Short mmCIF file of C-alpha atoms in Angstrom, two decimals:
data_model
loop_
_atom_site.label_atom_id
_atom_site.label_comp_id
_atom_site.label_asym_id
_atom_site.label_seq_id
_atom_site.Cartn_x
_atom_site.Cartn_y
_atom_site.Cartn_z
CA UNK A 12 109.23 126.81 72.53
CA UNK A 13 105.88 128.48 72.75
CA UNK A 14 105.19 130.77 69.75
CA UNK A 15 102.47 132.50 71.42
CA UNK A 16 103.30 133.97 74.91
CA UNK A 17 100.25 134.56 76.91
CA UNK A 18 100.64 137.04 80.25
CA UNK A 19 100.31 136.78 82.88
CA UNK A 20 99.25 133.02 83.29
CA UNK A 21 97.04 133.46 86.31
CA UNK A 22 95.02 136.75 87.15
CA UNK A 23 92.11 137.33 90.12
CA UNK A 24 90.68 140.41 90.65
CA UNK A 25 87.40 141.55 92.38
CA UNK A 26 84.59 142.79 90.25
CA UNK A 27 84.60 146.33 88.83
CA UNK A 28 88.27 146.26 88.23
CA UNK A 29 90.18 146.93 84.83
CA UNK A 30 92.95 144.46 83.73
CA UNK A 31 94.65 143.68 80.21
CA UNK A 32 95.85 140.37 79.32
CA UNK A 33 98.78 140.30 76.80
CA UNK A 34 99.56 138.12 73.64
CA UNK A 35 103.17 138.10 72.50
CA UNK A 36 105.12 136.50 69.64
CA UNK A 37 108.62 136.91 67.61
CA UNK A 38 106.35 135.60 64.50
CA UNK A 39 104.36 137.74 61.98
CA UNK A 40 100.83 136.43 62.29
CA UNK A 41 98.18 137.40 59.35
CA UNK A 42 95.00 136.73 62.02
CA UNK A 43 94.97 137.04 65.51
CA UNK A 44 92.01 135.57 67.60
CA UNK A 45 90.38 135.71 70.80
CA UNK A 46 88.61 133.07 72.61
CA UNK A 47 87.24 132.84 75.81
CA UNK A 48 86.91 128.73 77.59
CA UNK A 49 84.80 127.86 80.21
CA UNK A 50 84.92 124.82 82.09
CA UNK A 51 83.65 121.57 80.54
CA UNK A 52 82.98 123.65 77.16
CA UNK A 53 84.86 124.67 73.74
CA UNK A 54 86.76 127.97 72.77
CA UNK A 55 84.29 130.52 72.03
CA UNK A 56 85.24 133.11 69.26
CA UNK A 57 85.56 136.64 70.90
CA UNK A 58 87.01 138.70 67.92
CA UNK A 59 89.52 138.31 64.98
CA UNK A 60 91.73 141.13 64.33
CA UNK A 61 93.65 141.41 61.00
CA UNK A 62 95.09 144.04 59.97
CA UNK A 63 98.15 145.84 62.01
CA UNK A 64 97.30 148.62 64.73
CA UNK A 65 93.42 147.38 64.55
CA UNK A 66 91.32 147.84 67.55
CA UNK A 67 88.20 146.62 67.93
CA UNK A 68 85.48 147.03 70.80
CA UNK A 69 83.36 144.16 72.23
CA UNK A 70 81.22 146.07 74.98
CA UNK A 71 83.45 146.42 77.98
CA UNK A 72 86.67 144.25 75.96
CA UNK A 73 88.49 145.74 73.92
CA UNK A 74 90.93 144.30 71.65
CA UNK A 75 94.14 145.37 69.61
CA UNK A 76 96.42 144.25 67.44
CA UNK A 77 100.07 144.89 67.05
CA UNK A 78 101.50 147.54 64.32
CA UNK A 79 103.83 144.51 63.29
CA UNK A 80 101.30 142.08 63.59
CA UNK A 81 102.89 140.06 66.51
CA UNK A 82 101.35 140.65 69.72
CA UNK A 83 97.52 141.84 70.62
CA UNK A 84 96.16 143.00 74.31
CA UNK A 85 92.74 142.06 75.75
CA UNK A 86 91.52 145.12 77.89
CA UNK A 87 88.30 144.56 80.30
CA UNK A 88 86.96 147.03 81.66
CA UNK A 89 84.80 147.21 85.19
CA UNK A 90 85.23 143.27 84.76
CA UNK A 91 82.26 141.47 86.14
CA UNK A 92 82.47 137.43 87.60
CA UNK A 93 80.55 136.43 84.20
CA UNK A 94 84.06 137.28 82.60
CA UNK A 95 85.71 134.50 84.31
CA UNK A 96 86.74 131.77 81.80
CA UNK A 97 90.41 130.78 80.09
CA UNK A 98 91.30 133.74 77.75
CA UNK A 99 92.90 132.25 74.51
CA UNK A 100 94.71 134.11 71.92
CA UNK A 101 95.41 132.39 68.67
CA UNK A 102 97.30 133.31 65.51
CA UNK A 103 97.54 132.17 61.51
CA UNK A 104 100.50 132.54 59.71
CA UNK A 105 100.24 133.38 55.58
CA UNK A 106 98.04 130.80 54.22
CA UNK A 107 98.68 128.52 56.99
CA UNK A 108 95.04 126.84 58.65
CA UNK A 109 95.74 126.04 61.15
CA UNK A 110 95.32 127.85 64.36
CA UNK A 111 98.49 128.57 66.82
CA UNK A 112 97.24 128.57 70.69
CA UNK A 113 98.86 130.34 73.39
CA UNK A 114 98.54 128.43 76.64
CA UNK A 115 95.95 130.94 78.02
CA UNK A 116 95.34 133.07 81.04
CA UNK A 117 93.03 131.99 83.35
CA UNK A 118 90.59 134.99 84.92
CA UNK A 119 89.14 134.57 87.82
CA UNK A 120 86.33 137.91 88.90
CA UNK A 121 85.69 137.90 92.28
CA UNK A 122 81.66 139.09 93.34
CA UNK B 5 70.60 126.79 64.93
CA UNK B 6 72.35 123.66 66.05
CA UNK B 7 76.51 124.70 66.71
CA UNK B 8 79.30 121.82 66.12
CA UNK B 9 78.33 118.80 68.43
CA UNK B 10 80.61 115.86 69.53
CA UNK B 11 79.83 112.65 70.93
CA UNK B 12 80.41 110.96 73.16
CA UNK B 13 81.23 113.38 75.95
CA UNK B 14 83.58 111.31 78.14
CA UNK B 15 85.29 108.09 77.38
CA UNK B 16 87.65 106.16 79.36
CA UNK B 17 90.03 103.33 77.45
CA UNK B 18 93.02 101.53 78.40
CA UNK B 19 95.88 101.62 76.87
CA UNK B 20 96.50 99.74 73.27
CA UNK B 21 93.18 100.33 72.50
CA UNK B 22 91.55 102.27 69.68
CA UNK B 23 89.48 105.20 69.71
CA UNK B 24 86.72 106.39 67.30
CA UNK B 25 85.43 110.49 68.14
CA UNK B 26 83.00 112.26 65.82
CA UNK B 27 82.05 115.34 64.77
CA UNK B 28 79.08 117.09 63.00
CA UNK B 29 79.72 120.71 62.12
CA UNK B 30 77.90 124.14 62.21
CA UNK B 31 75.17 124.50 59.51
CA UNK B 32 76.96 125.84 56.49
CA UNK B 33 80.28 124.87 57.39
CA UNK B 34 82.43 122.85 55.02
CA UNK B 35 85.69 122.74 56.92
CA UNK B 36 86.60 120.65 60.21
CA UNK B 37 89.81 120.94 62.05
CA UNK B 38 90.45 118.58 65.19
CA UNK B 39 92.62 120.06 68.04
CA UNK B 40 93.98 118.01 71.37
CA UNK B 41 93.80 120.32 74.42
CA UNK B 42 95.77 118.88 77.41
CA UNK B 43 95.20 119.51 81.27
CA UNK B 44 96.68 123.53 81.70
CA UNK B 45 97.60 123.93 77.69
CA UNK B 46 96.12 125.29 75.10
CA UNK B 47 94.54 123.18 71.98
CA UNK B 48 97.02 121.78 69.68
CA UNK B 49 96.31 121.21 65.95
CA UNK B 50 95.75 117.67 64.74
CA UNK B 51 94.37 117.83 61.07
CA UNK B 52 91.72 119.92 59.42
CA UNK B 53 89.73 118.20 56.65
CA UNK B 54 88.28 120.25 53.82
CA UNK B 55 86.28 118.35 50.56
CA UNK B 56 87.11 114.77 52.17
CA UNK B 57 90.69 115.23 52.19
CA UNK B 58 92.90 115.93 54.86
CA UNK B 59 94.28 119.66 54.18
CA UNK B 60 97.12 119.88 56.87
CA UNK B 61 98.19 118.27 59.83
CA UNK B 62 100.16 119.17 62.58
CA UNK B 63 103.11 117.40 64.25
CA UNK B 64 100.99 114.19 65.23
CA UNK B 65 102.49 110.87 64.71
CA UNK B 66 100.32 108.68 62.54
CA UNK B 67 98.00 106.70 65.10
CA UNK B 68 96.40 109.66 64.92
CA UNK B 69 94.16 109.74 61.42
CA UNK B 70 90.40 110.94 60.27
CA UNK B 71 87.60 110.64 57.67
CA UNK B 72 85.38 113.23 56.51
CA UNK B 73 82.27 112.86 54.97
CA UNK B 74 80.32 113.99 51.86
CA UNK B 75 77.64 115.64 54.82
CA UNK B 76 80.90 117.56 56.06
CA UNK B 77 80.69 115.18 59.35
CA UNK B 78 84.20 114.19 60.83
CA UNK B 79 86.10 111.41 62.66
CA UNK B 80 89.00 110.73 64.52
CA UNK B 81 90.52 107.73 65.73
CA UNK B 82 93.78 107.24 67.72
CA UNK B 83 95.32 103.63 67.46
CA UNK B 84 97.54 101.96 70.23
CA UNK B 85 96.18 104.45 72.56
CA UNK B 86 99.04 105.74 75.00
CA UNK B 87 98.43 107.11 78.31
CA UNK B 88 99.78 110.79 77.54
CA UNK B 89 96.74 111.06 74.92
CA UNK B 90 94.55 111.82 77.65
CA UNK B 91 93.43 115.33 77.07
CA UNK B 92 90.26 117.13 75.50
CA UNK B 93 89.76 116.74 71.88
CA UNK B 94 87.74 119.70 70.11
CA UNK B 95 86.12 119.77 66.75
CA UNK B 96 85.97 123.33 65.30
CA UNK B 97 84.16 123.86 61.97
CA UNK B 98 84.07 127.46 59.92
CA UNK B 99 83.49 128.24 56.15
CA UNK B 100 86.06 130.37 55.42
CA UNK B 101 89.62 131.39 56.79
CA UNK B 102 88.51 133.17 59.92
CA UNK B 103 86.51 132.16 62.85
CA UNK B 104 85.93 128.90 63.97
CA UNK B 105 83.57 127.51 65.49
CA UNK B 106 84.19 125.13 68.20
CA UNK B 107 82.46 122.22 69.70
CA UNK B 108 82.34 120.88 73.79
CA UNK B 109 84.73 118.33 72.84
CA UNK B 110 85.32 115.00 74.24
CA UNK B 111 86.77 113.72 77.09
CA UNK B 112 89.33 111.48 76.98
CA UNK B 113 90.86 109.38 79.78
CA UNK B 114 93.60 106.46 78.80
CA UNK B 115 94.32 104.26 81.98
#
């Protein structure tokens, strides 16, 4: 069983469009992060959101975290083909530390 | 500023053999966790390492194991290497609870 659901798995879209990407989880997390993976390379840190009903704004992504602490959303918007990559969301639990990966969605921005 | 760097990039062993991977961490970080990311999944947590001991460790059976340094450098070596340990391995470093930093990881192929 996967405790982080990542949605949907698969997503192409041609530049300018919006999309959100969803996190989802029956566990209380205390930290949710947000990587983006390109090929060949490691998870790059987008954001780490905390604290329940946070959002926080990365240029055209914007990212929010759950009242209950157990989901988050990635929004993009006018996505450009320099967003492609694996989008990773990742949670802590308590004083857990280790990280908890979703299996990703993969983005795909068409020129 | 250098980021977390692993070496080597690719490796290829047959199976039975052992495996030696290192890590150096980001400048300033103290903490090194080691994560296995399969072909379509997302990374799975091995150990982290914090002060030369191993901190926590995931559900990895014990050919898996690791060494940390007084520099904060890491290792990992897999024993009686089996053909479904193919997969990426990623070193992520950080200083505190939040954010990690992650490496390019290694390649490794088990035929």
């Amino acid at each position: 069983t996967q405790l982080l659901e990542q949605s949907p798995q698969f997503l192409s879209i041609q530049e300018g469009e919006n999309l959100t990407v969803y996190c989802n989880s029956s566990s209380v997390f205390s930290s949710l992060q947000w990587y983006r993976q390109e090929p060949g390379e490691g998870p790059v840190l987008l954001v780490t959101v905390v604290t329940g009903g946070e959002v926080k704004k990365l240029k055209r992504l914007t990212f929010q975290f759950g009242d209950a602490r157990k989901d988050s959303s990635l929004h993009i918007t006018a996505a450009q083909p320099g967003d492609t990559g694996l989008y990773l969301c990742a949670g802590q639990r308590g004083s857990n530390y280790k990280l908890t990966f979703g299996k990703g969605t993969l983005l795909t921005v068409n020129p | 500023d250098a980021g977390v760097t692993q070496s080597p990039t690719h490796l290829i062993k047959t199976r039975g053999q052992q495996v030696t991977l290192r890590c150096s961490p980001k400048s300033g970080h103290d903490t090194v966790s080691w994560y296995q990311q399969a072909l379509g999944q997302g990374p799975q947590f091995i150990f982290q390492y914090y002060e030369e001991e191993e901190r926590q460790r995931g559900n990895f059976p014990d050919r898996f194991s690791g060494h940390q340094f007084p520099n904060y450098s890491s290792e990992l070596n897999v024993n009686a290497l089996l053909l479904g340990d193919s997969a990426l391995y990623l070193c992520a470093s950080t200083t505190g609870s939040y954010g990690y930093t992650f490496g390019s990881g290694t390649r490794l192929t088990v035929v």
